[in-house]
mmCIF file of C-alpha atoms and ligand atoms in Angstrom:
data_model
loop_
_atom_site.group_PDB
_atom_site.id
_atom_site.type_symbol
_atom_site.label_atom_id
_atom_site.label_comp_id
_atom_site.label_asym_id
_atom_site.label_seq_id
_atom_site.Cartn_x
_atom_site.Cartn_y
_atom_site.Cartn_z
ATOM 1 C CA MET A 1 12.056 30.848 -142.135
ATOM 2 C CA LYS A 2 11.257 28.861 -139.021
ATOM 3 C CA PHE A 3 12.006 30.277 -135.563
ATOM 4 C CA GLU A 4 14.720 27.650 -134.937
ATOM 5 C CA THR A 5 16.619 28.918 -137.978
ATOM 6 C CA ARG A 6 16.036 32.573 -137.202
ATOM 7 C CA VAL A 7 17.525 32.442 -133.688
ATOM 8 C CA VAL A 8 20.743 30.899 -134.985
ATOM 9 C CA HIS A 9 21.145 33.770 -137.444
ATOM 10 C CA ALA A 10 19.594 36.591 -135.358
ATOM 11 C CA GLY A 11 21.656 39.757 -135.841
ATOM 12 C CA HIS A 12 24.500 37.660 -137.210
ATOM 13 C CA ARG A 13 27.055 39.185 -139.550
ATOM 14 C CA ILE A 14 30.594 38.188 -140.429
ATOM 15 C CA ASP A 15 33.032 40.792 -139.099
ATOM 16 C CA PRO A 16 34.051 42.677 -142.277
ATOM 17 C CA THR A 17 37.616 43.447 -141.128
ATOM 18 C CA THR A 18 38.727 40.027 -139.830
ATOM 19 C CA GLY A 19 36.181 37.515 -141.146
ATOM 20 C CA SER A 20 35.460 36.510 -137.544
ATOM 21 C CA VAL A 21 32.320 34.353 -137.421
ATOM 22 C CA ALA A 22 31.725 34.917 -133.718
ATOM 23 C CA PRO A 23 31.035 38.623 -133.190
ATOM 24 C CA PRO A 24 33.870 40.743 -131.788
ATOM 25 C CA ILE A 25 33.284 42.547 -128.492
ATOM 26 C CA TYR A 26 33.763 46.283 -128.922
ATOM 27 C CA LEU A 27 34.743 47.664 -125.527
ATOM 28 C CA SER A 28 35.410 51.191 -126.756
ATOM 29 C CA THR A 29 33.442 53.829 -124.897
ATOM 30 C CA THR A 30 34.023 56.466 -127.559
ATOM 31 C CA PHE A 31 34.075 56.479 -131.361
ATOM 32 C CA ALA A 32 36.151 58.560 -133.744
ATOM 33 C CA ARG A 33 34.869 61.224 -136.102
ATOM 34 C CA ASP A 34 36.223 62.152 -139.541
ATOM 35 C CA SER A 35 37.784 65.545 -140.317
ATOM 36 C CA GLU A 36 34.293 66.983 -140.895
ATOM 37 C CA GLY A 37 33.243 65.906 -137.382
ATOM 38 C CA THR A 38 30.971 63.091 -138.585
ATOM 39 C CA PRO A 39 31.210 59.781 -136.660
ATOM 40 C CA PHE A 40 32.237 57.432 -139.467
ATOM 41 C CA GLY A 41 31.162 54.203 -137.736
ATOM 42 C CA GLY A 42 27.664 55.397 -136.844
ATOM 43 C CA HIS A 43 28.396 55.654 -133.106
ATOM 44 C CA THR A 44 29.649 58.488 -130.910
ATOM 45 C CA TYR A 45 29.554 57.439 -127.257
ATOM 46 C CA ILE A 46 28.780 54.091 -125.611
ATOM 47 C CA ARG A 47 25.783 55.350 -123.600
ATOM 48 C CA GLU A 48 24.026 56.508 -126.765
ATOM 49 C CA SER A 49 24.725 53.435 -128.902
ATOM 50 C CA ASN A 50 27.468 50.893 -129.458
ATOM 51 C CA PRO A 51 28.101 48.019 -131.871
ATOM 52 C CA ASN A 52 27.334 45.062 -129.559
ATOM 53 C CA GLN A 53 24.149 46.659 -128.303
ATOM 54 C CA GLU A 54 23.038 47.428 -131.851
ATOM 55 C CA GLN A 55 23.762 43.875 -132.974
ATOM 56 C CA LEU A 56 21.664 42.420 -130.140
ATOM 57 C CA GLU A 57 18.802 44.825 -130.853
ATOM 58 C CA ASP A 58 18.881 43.978 -134.558
ATOM 59 C CA GLY A 59 18.706 40.319 -133.579
ATOM 60 C CA LEU A 60 15.884 40.565 -131.036
ATOM 61 C CA ALA A 61 13.381 42.802 -132.842
ATOM 62 C CA PRO A 62 12.455 40.391 -135.670
ATOM 63 C CA LEU A 63 12.154 37.437 -133.271
ATOM 64 C CA GLU A 64 9.197 39.187 -131.605
ATOM 65 C CA GLY A 65 7.924 40.548 -134.924
ATOM 66 C CA GLY A 66 8.759 44.134 -133.946
ATOM 67 C CA GLU A 67 10.206 47.029 -135.925
ATOM 68 C CA GLY A 68 12.750 47.972 -133.259
ATOM 69 C CA ALA A 69 14.287 46.868 -129.964
ATOM 70 C CA LEU A 70 16.138 48.601 -127.145
ATOM 71 C CA VAL A 71 18.235 46.638 -124.670
ATOM 72 C CA PHE A 72 19.040 47.613 -121.099
ATOM 73 C CA ALA A 73 21.143 46.738 -118.073
ATOM 74 C CA SER A 74 18.343 44.586 -116.596
ATOM 75 C CA GLY A 75 14.733 43.607 -117.107
ATOM 76 C CA MET A 76 13.674 46.122 -114.459
ATOM 77 C CA ALA A 77 15.645 48.886 -116.187
ATOM 78 C CA ALA A 78 13.856 48.075 -119.448
ATOM 79 C CA GLY A 79 10.375 48.222 -117.938
ATOM 80 C CA ILE A 80 11.094 51.330 -115.892
ATOM 81 C CA ALA A 81 12.549 53.207 -118.878
ATOM 82 C CA LEU A 82 9.227 52.700 -120.631
ATOM 83 C CA LEU A 83 7.232 53.853 -117.597
ATOM 84 C CA GLN A 84 9.480 56.924 -117.301
ATOM 85 C CA THR A 85 8.076 58.196 -120.597
ATOM 86 C CA LEU A 86 4.592 58.580 -119.083
ATOM 87 C CA PRO A 87 3.468 62.126 -118.309
ATOM 88 C CA PRO A 88 2.587 63.018 -114.697
ATOM 89 C CA GLY A 89 -1.110 62.393 -114.057
ATOM 90 C CA SER A 90 -1.027 59.072 -115.921
ATOM 91 C CA HIS A 91 -2.667 55.967 -114.571
ATOM 92 C CA ALA A 92 -1.170 52.481 -115.046
ATOM 93 C CA LEU A 93 -2.742 49.073 -114.579
ATOM 94 C CA PHE A 94 -0.600 46.131 -113.468
ATOM 95 C CA PRO A 95 -1.523 42.477 -112.912
ATOM 96 C CA ASP A 96 -2.415 41.689 -109.295
ATOM 97 C CA ASP A 97 0.379 39.085 -109.330
ATOM 98 C CA ALA A 98 2.882 41.124 -111.384
ATOM 99 C CA TYR A 99 6.561 40.257 -110.962
ATOM 100 C CA TYR A 100 7.198 41.751 -107.526
ATOM 101 C CA GLY A 101 9.803 44.223 -108.816
ATOM 102 C CA PHE A 102 7.134 45.995 -110.857
ATOM 103 C CA ARG A 103 4.684 45.980 -107.956
ATOM 104 C CA THR A 104 7.367 47.568 -105.763
ATOM 105 C CA ALA A 105 8.171 50.137 -108.466
ATOM 106 C CA ALA A 106 4.476 50.952 -108.887
ATOM 107 C CA GLU A 107 3.967 51.410 -105.165
ATOM 108 C CA GLU A 108 7.219 53.161 -104.193
ATOM 109 C CA PHE A 109 8.493 55.060 -107.221
ATOM 110 C CA LEU A 110 5.738 55.737 -109.750
ATOM 111 C CA PRO A 111 3.784 57.967 -107.300
ATOM 112 C CA GLN A 112 6.901 60.181 -107.001
ATOM 113 C CA TRP A 113 6.707 60.708 -110.761
ATOM 114 C CA GLY A 114 2.991 61.544 -110.607
ATOM 115 C CA ILE A 115 1.820 58.146 -111.894
ATOM 116 C CA ARG A 116 -0.965 56.290 -110.085
ATOM 117 C CA SER A 117 -1.335 52.518 -110.375
ATOM 118 C CA ASP A 118 -3.953 49.897 -109.711
ATOM 119 C CA PHE A 119 -3.566 46.143 -109.641
ATOM 120 C CA VAL A 120 -6.127 43.929 -111.305
ATOM 121 C CA ALA A 121 -6.671 40.239 -112.016
ATOM 122 C CA MET A 122 -5.902 40.392 -115.736
ATOM 123 C CA ASP A 123 -7.357 36.927 -116.315
ATOM 124 C CA ASP A 124 -10.759 38.468 -115.417
ATOM 125 C CA LEU A 125 -11.603 40.611 -118.462
ATOM 126 C CA ALA A 126 -14.613 42.197 -116.775
ATOM 127 C CA ALA A 127 -12.357 43.311 -113.901
ATOM 128 C CA LEU A 128 -9.862 44.736 -116.399
ATOM 129 C CA ALA A 129 -12.590 46.627 -118.273
ATOM 130 C CA ALA A 130 -13.903 48.058 -114.983
ATOM 131 C CA ALA A 131 -10.424 49.179 -113.882
ATOM 132 C CA ILE A 132 -9.607 51.170 -117.044
ATOM 133 C CA ARG A 133 -10.031 54.940 -116.574
ATOM 134 C CA PRO A 134 -9.877 57.851 -119.010
ATOM 135 C CA GLU A 135 -6.325 58.625 -117.783
ATOM 136 C CA THR A 136 -5.099 55.005 -118.082
ATOM 137 C CA ARG A 137 -2.016 55.201 -120.292
ATOM 138 C CA VAL A 138 -0.566 51.698 -119.826
ATOM 139 C CA VAL A 139 -1.996 48.235 -119.337
ATOM 140 C CA TRP A 140 0.825 45.947 -118.232
ATOM 141 C CA LEU A 141 0.307 42.242 -118.838
ATOM 142 C CA GLU A 142 2.357 39.233 -117.798
ATOM 143 C CA THR A 143 1.465 35.766 -119.000
ATOM 144 C CA PRO A 144 2.182 33.163 -117.780
ATOM 145 C CA SER A 145 2.615 35.168 -114.598
ATOM 146 C CA ASN A 146 5.308 34.957 -111.973
ATOM 147 C CA PRO A 147 4.892 33.013 -109.696
ATOM 148 C CA LEU A 148 1.260 31.855 -109.965
ATOM 149 C CA LEU A 149 1.441 30.946 -113.678
ATOM 150 C CA LYS A 150 -1.857 32.693 -114.372
ATOM 151 C CA VAL A 151 -2.754 32.955 -118.054
ATOM 152 C CA VAL A 152 -4.160 36.125 -119.609
ATOM 153 C CA ASP A 153 -6.055 36.155 -122.915
ATOM 154 C CA LEU A 154 -3.672 38.536 -124.671
ATOM 155 C CA ALA A 155 -5.817 39.343 -127.709
ATOM 156 C CA ALA A 156 -8.879 40.105 -125.576
ATOM 157 C CA ALA A 157 -7.008 42.121 -122.920
ATOM 158 C CA ALA A 158 -5.064 44.058 -125.561
ATOM 159 C CA GLY A 159 -8.325 44.798 -127.394
ATOM 160 C CA LEU A 160 -9.881 46.311 -124.243
ATOM 161 C CA ALA A 161 -6.794 48.390 -123.473
ATOM 162 C CA ARG A 162 -6.331 49.708 -126.977
ATOM 163 C CA ALA A 163 -9.998 50.618 -127.305
ATOM 164 C CA ALA A 164 -9.413 52.875 -124.283
ATOM 165 C CA GLY A 165 -6.307 54.404 -125.868
ATOM 166 C CA ALA A 166 -3.866 52.720 -123.461
ATOM 167 C CA LEU A 167 -0.522 51.281 -124.416
ATOM 168 C CA VAL A 168 -0.340 47.483 -124.114
ATOM 169 C CA VAL A 169 2.924 46.171 -122.673
ATOM 170 C CA VAL A 170 3.532 42.447 -122.199
ATOM 171 C CA ASP A 171 6.246 40.975 -120.002
ATOM 172 C CA ASN A 172 7.076 37.954 -122.173
ATOM 173 C CA THR A 173 9.962 36.739 -120.010
ATOM 174 C CA PHE A 174 8.442 33.346 -119.103
ATOM 175 C CA ALA A 175 7.296 32.417 -122.611
ATOM 176 C CA THR A 176 9.918 34.030 -124.903
ATOM 177 C CA PRO A 177 9.047 34.644 -128.580
ATOM 178 C CA MET A 178 9.681 30.959 -129.203
ATOM 179 C CA LEU A 179 6.374 30.131 -127.465
ATOM 180 C CA GLN A 180 4.323 33.343 -127.602
ATOM 181 C CA ARG A 181 4.423 36.513 -129.686
ATOM 182 C CA PRO A 182 2.321 39.239 -128.031
ATOM 183 C CA LEU A 183 2.882 41.835 -130.789
ATOM 184 C CA GLU A 184 0.974 39.534 -133.161
ATOM 185 C CA LEU A 185 -1.904 39.514 -130.639
ATOM 186 C CA GLY A 186 -2.222 43.299 -130.373
ATOM 187 C CA ALA A 187 0.455 44.408 -127.898
ATOM 188 C CA ASP A 188 2.445 47.585 -128.551
ATOM 189 C CA VAL A 189 5.600 46.665 -126.642
ATOM 190 C CA VAL A 190 7.087 43.416 -125.365
ATOM 191 C CA MET A 191 9.385 43.461 -122.353
ATOM 192 C CA HIS A 192 11.974 40.839 -121.410
ATOM 193 C CA SER A 193 14.319 40.096 -118.620
ATOM 194 C CA THR A 194 17.039 38.729 -120.907
ATOM 195 C CA THR A 195 18.716 37.565 -117.689
ATOM 196 C CA LYS A 196 16.436 34.525 -118.025
ATOM 197 C CA TYR A 197 15.880 32.415 -121.157
ATOM 198 C CA PHE A 198 17.694 34.622 -123.665
ATOM 199 C CA GLY A 199 20.912 34.484 -121.629
ATOM 200 C CA GLY A 200 20.023 30.963 -120.584
ATOM 201 C CA HIS A 201 22.997 30.159 -118.346
ATOM 202 C CA SER A 202 22.602 32.224 -115.130
ATOM 203 C CA ASP A 203 25.622 34.319 -116.058
ATOM 204 C CA VAL A 204 24.385 37.603 -117.525
ATOM 205 C CA GLN A 205 21.873 40.307 -116.612
ATOM 206 C CA GLY A 206 19.937 42.265 -119.186
ATOM 207 C CA GLY A 207 16.573 43.550 -120.329
ATOM 208 C CA ALA A 208 14.886 44.350 -123.609
ATOM 209 C CA LEU A 209 11.915 46.178 -125.047
ATOM 210 C CA VAL A 210 10.643 45.252 -128.488
ATOM 211 C CA PHE A 211 8.366 47.776 -130.175
ATOM 212 C CA ALA A 212 5.668 46.920 -132.717
ATOM 213 C CA ARG A 213 6.473 50.221 -134.431
ATOM 214 C CA ARG A 214 9.729 52.132 -134.521
ATOM 215 C CA GLY A 215 7.994 55.451 -133.933
ATOM 216 C CA GLU A 216 7.710 58.209 -131.384
ATOM 217 C CA LEU A 217 7.524 55.916 -128.346
ATOM 218 C CA TYR A 218 10.702 54.094 -129.394
ATOM 219 C CA ASP A 219 12.454 57.479 -129.735
ATOM 220 C CA ARG A 220 11.279 58.640 -126.300
ATOM 221 C CA VAL A 221 12.437 55.440 -124.587
ATOM 222 C CA HIS A 222 15.771 55.648 -126.416
ATOM 223 C CA HIS A 223 16.119 59.192 -125.080
ATOM 224 C CA VAL A 224 15.384 57.993 -121.514
ATOM 225 C CA ARG A 225 18.053 55.311 -121.808
ATOM 226 C CA HIS A 226 20.580 57.674 -123.326
ATOM 227 C CA VAL A 227 20.116 60.387 -120.709
ATOM 228 C CA LEU A 228 19.356 58.313 -117.594
ATOM 229 C CA GLY A 229 21.895 55.668 -118.506
ATOM 230 C CA ALA A 230 20.547 52.143 -117.828
ATOM 231 C CA VAL A 231 22.616 50.751 -120.702
ATOM 232 C CA ALA A 232 23.783 47.151 -121.101
ATOM 233 C CA SER A 233 27.533 46.587 -121.332
ATOM 234 C CA PRO A 234 29.011 45.322 -124.634
ATOM 235 C CA PHE A 235 30.030 42.038 -122.987
ATOM 236 C CA ASN A 236 26.543 41.486 -121.579
ATOM 237 C CA CYS A 237 25.004 42.167 -125.005
ATOM 238 C CA TRP A 238 27.442 39.674 -126.507
ATOM 239 C CA LEU A 239 26.544 37.007 -123.928
ATOM 240 C CA VAL A 240 22.792 37.498 -124.416
ATOM 241 C CA LEU A 241 23.148 37.194 -128.193
ATOM 242 C CA ARG A 242 25.181 34.031 -127.742
ATOM 243 C CA GLY A 243 22.361 32.652 -125.590
ATOM 244 C CA VAL A 244 19.782 33.537 -128.258
ATOM 245 C CA ARG A 245 21.526 31.147 -130.677
ATOM 246 C CA THR A 246 20.357 28.132 -128.623
ATOM 247 C CA LEU A 247 17.055 29.572 -127.367
ATOM 248 C CA ALA A 248 14.841 27.407 -129.565
ATOM 249 C CA CYS A 249 16.308 24.043 -128.616
ATOM 250 C CA ARG A 250 16.565 24.973 -124.932
ATOM 251 C CA MET A 251 12.957 26.184 -124.748
ATOM 252 C CA ALA A 252 11.660 23.097 -126.547
ATOM 253 C CA ALA A 253 13.499 20.675 -124.257
ATOM 254 C CA GLN A 254 12.875 22.630 -121.047
ATOM 255 C CA SER A 255 9.147 23.048 -121.824
ATOM 256 C CA ALA A 256 8.809 19.326 -122.497
ATOM 257 C CA GLY A 257 10.609 18.634 -119.225
ATOM 258 C CA ALA A 258 8.307 20.987 -117.292
ATOM 259 C CA LEU A 259 5.209 19.354 -118.756
ATOM 260 C CA ALA A 260 6.468 15.944 -117.657
ATOM 261 C CA VAL A 261 7.386 17.141 -114.146
ATOM 262 C CA ALA A 262 4.061 18.998 -113.714
ATOM 263 C CA GLY A 263 2.072 15.943 -114.792
ATOM 264 C CA ALA A 264 4.028 13.642 -112.496
ATOM 265 C CA LEU A 265 3.630 16.009 -109.525
ATOM 266 C CA GLU A 266 -0.109 16.289 -110.084
ATOM 267 C CA ALA A 267 -0.489 12.522 -110.442
ATOM 268 C CA SER A 268 1.590 11.854 -107.296
ATOM 269 C CA GLY A 269 -0.997 13.301 -104.940
ATOM 270 C CA ALA A 270 1.949 14.610 -102.869
ATOM 271 C CA VAL A 271 1.056 18.278 -103.393
ATOM 272 C CA SER A 272 -2.186 20.188 -102.957
ATOM 273 C CA ALA A 273 -2.095 22.007 -106.341
ATOM 274 C CA VAL A 274 0.139 22.344 -109.387
ATOM 275 C CA HIS A 275 0.141 25.616 -111.355
ATOM 276 C CA TYR A 276 1.234 24.894 -114.916
ATOM 277 C CA PRO A 277 -0.663 26.102 -118.020
ATOM 278 C CA GLY A 278 0.090 22.859 -119.844
ATOM 279 C CA LEU A 279 -2.080 20.828 -117.483
ATOM 280 C CA PRO A 280 -5.720 20.418 -118.592
ATOM 281 C CA SER A 281 -6.678 21.192 -114.962
ATOM 282 C CA HIS A 282 -5.211 24.735 -115.261
ATOM 283 C CA PRO A 283 -8.015 27.328 -115.595
ATOM 284 C CA GLY A 284 -6.125 29.071 -118.420
ATOM 285 C CA HIS A 285 -5.208 25.888 -120.294
ATOM 286 C CA GLU A 286 -7.449 26.504 -123.326
ATOM 287 C CA ILE A 287 -6.263 30.110 -123.701
ATOM 288 C CA ALA A 288 -2.632 29.000 -123.344
ATOM 289 C CA ARG A 289 -3.183 26.373 -126.054
ATOM 290 C CA ARG A 290 -4.465 29.106 -128.372
ATOM 291 C CA GLN A 291 -1.749 31.694 -127.800
ATOM 292 C CA MET A 292 1.333 29.602 -126.962
ATOM 293 C CA SER A 293 3.081 26.909 -128.981
ATOM 294 C CA ALA A 294 4.207 25.139 -125.771
ATOM 295 C CA PHE A 295 3.662 25.973 -122.108
ATOM 296 C CA GLY A 296 7.096 27.030 -120.912
ATOM 297 C CA ALA A 297 9.523 25.723 -118.347
ATOM 298 C CA MET A 298 8.235 27.471 -115.207
ATOM 299 C CA LEU A 299 5.806 25.923 -112.779
ATOM 300 C CA SER A 300 4.785 26.291 -109.180
ATOM 301 C CA PHE A 301 2.997 24.042 -106.733
ATOM 302 C CA ARG A 302 1.506 24.180 -103.286
ATOM 303 C CA ALA A 303 2.863 21.991 -100.539
ATOM 304 C CA ALA A 304 0.237 20.087 -98.586
ATOM 305 C CA GLY A 305 1.005 21.162 -95.022
ATOM 306 C CA GLY A 306 1.587 24.884 -95.555
ATOM 307 C CA ARG A 307 4.666 27.092 -95.125
ATOM 308 C CA GLN A 308 6.716 24.769 -92.923
ATOM 309 C CA ALA A 309 6.133 21.805 -95.234
ATOM 310 C CA ALA A 310 7.134 23.949 -98.232
ATOM 311 C CA LEU A 311 10.330 25.186 -96.563
ATOM 312 C CA ALA A 312 11.221 21.631 -95.492
ATOM 313 C CA ALA A 313 10.674 20.224 -98.991
ATOM 314 C CA VAL A 314 12.844 22.940 -100.556
ATOM 315 C CA SER A 315 15.607 22.219 -98.044
ATOM 316 C CA ARG A 316 15.604 18.492 -98.975
ATOM 317 C CA ALA A 317 16.023 19.031 -102.747
ATOM 318 C CA ARG A 318 19.332 17.607 -103.996
ATOM 319 C CA LEU A 319 19.339 17.921 -107.758
ATOM 320 C CA PHE A 320 17.459 21.232 -107.866
ATOM 321 C CA THR A 321 19.591 24.166 -106.745
ATOM 322 C CA ARG A 322 17.982 26.287 -104.024
ATOM 323 C CA ALA A 323 18.187 29.702 -105.665
ATOM 324 C CA THR A 324 15.992 32.414 -107.106
ATOM 325 C CA SER A 325 15.849 33.427 -110.792
ATOM 326 C CA LEU A 326 14.917 31.216 -113.711
ATOM 327 C CA GLY A 327 15.465 30.373 -117.319
ATOM 328 C CA SER A 328 18.813 28.671 -117.098
ATOM 329 C CA ILE A 329 19.920 25.195 -118.058
ATOM 330 C CA GLU A 330 20.105 24.044 -114.419
ATOM 331 C CA SER A 331 16.861 23.503 -112.492
ATOM 332 C CA LEU A 332 16.146 25.854 -109.590
ATOM 333 C CA ILE A 333 13.762 25.566 -106.641
ATOM 334 C CA GLU A 334 12.660 28.289 -104.263
ATOM 335 C CA HIS A 335 10.213 29.102 -101.514
ATOM 336 C CA ARG A 336 8.979 32.122 -103.409
ATOM 337 C CA ALA A 337 7.596 34.156 -100.488
ATOM 338 C CA THR A 338 11.012 34.000 -98.781
ATOM 339 C CA SER A 339 12.742 35.240 -101.937
ATOM 340 C CA GLU A 340 10.263 38.111 -102.335
ATOM 341 C CA GLY A 341 10.649 39.251 -98.714
ATOM 342 C CA PRO A 342 8.229 40.475 -96.046
ATOM 343 C CA ALA A 343 5.983 42.423 -98.464
ATOM 344 C CA SER A 344 5.358 39.285 -100.555
ATOM 345 C CA ARG A 345 1.761 38.430 -101.463
ATOM 346 C CA THR A 346 2.716 34.973 -102.677
ATOM 347 C CA PRO A 347 1.023 32.110 -100.805
ATOM 348 C CA GLN A 348 3.301 30.752 -98.073
ATOM 349 C CA ASP A 349 2.889 27.154 -99.259
ATOM 350 C CA LEU A 350 4.055 27.948 -102.808
ATOM 351 C CA ILE A 351 7.232 26.444 -104.258
ATOM 352 C CA ARG A 352 8.448 27.742 -107.623
ATOM 353 C CA LEU A 353 10.459 25.627 -110.033
ATOM 354 C CA SER A 354 12.517 26.642 -113.030
ATOM 355 C CA ILE A 355 13.003 23.488 -115.056
ATOM 356 C CA GLY A 356 16.365 23.144 -116.751
ATOM 357 C CA LEU A 357 17.822 20.608 -119.127
ATOM 358 C CA GLU A 358 18.185 17.651 -116.747
ATOM 359 C CA HIS A 359 16.065 14.587 -117.512
ATOM 360 C CA PRO A 360 12.524 15.091 -116.139
ATOM 361 C CA ASP A 361 12.557 11.621 -114.527
ATOM 362 C CA ASP A 362 15.526 12.638 -112.370
ATOM 363 C CA LEU A 363 13.894 15.945 -111.487
ATOM 364 C CA THR A 364 10.617 14.253 -110.566
ATOM 365 C CA ALA A 365 12.411 11.686 -108.409
ATOM 366 C CA ASP A 366 14.222 14.496 -106.568
ATOM 367 C CA LEU A 367 10.956 16.359 -105.919
ATOM 368 C CA LEU A 368 9.127 13.273 -104.727
ATOM 369 C CA GLN A 369 11.890 12.380 -102.265
ATOM 370 C CA ALA A 370 11.953 16.009 -101.061
ATOM 371 C CA LEU A 371 8.187 15.997 -100.541
ATOM 372 C CA ALA A 372 8.179 12.586 -98.847
ATOM 373 C CA GLY A 373 10.693 13.814 -96.250
HETATM 374 C C1 PLP B 401 8.733 37.967 -115.174
HETATM 375 C C2 PLP B 401 9.893 38.841 -114.816
HETATM 376 N N1 PLP B 401 9.926 40.102 -115.273
HETATM 377 C C3 PLP B 401 10.940 40.935 -114.976
HETATM 378 C C4 PLP B 401 11.991 40.530 -114.177
HETATM 379 C C5 PLP B 401 13.096 41.504 -113.849
HETATM 380 O O1 PLP B 401 14.246 41.171 -114.546
HETATM 381 P P1 PLP B 401 15.754 41.539 -114.053
HETATM 382 O O2 PLP B 401 16.008 40.719 -112.827
HETATM 383 O O3 PLP B 401 16.599 41.188 -115.225
HETATM 384 O O4 PLP B 401 15.749 42.995 -113.749
HETATM 385 C C6 PLP B 401 12.013 39.224 -113.700
HETATM 386 C C7 PLP B 401 13.116 38.771 -112.831
HETATM 387 O O5 PLP B 401 13.036 37.731 -112.205
HETATM 388 C C8 PLP B 401 10.930 38.366 -114.015
HETATM 389 O O6 PLP B 401 10.882 37.099 -113.567
#
């Protein structure tokens, strides 16, 4: 079946006791056992497993082509739970422009757990090959990347990492399985902030890991979640699954909108550069065409005139909401370095856009008036 059909039915089942078509929300934290002490509904305690979480996981895994999924309280919690399975002495490689939460985690927390990290330009395969060491256990990829929209050749990078015995993890938050399926290109695990496109409405936080194989690694990460406790609430699981139902049509419309806005911005001459993989001028355009079915709804651009010009343009936006985050139906604009804080490595003239469902002509008009001042 086509992806559009599969999202509508992902994890869907009619409630056997009431016939409810929309899934019930099971708030119970604890589950009864029969007289022999066996939990008769398959669950014992909410932190270990619960019906809404299980339903979301059953829905997400096949969308990425994985054997199993685990969902979490946030995207960061998902990624960190995976990294917490690494033995001390491990080495991890992250993209040089990784989502700043993972850079912060790699610099501040991983060393406390005995894990050393390096950052590498993953779109430079020679640099990746040179950075891999015998003790490299994880190669973390993010494509398109946040916020520079760099594109990594997933099949080639995964091939290098796997040849060295490292686990390949791909943060697929920007693309979603609608546009890109890293497990089919050689990744072992896909990570998502479901706060973004899966939820789709800026009203729920969550994270997910989808595993190519439901084996030992899946069990170890499940154990980390169970014991350390970064679980998603039943209501949040319910909201994310509701968002999944419309993922395909939202991604299609929002990606088309982003392509139109990116093209119009580039043609306007009002900005010094546009970073969007769908533009033929993007250095990763050909790779993106090969591994993505459309180019996503995130883009960034550089204001001619530097930091002050970027801040001024953001402040003049009317239709775009000035806010961080992404993936929702309303368009957002942000001066990314300000959002990331003093340690940010993002260029000071960079403005990031999350394109929503508004008409791209209206969005373009808003940006052009904001840039004109
Ligand atoms: C690409 C990417 N990965 C991971 C995260 C972290 O997700 P969360 O905020 O749900 O923890 C984000 C959040 O913005 C993100 O953009």
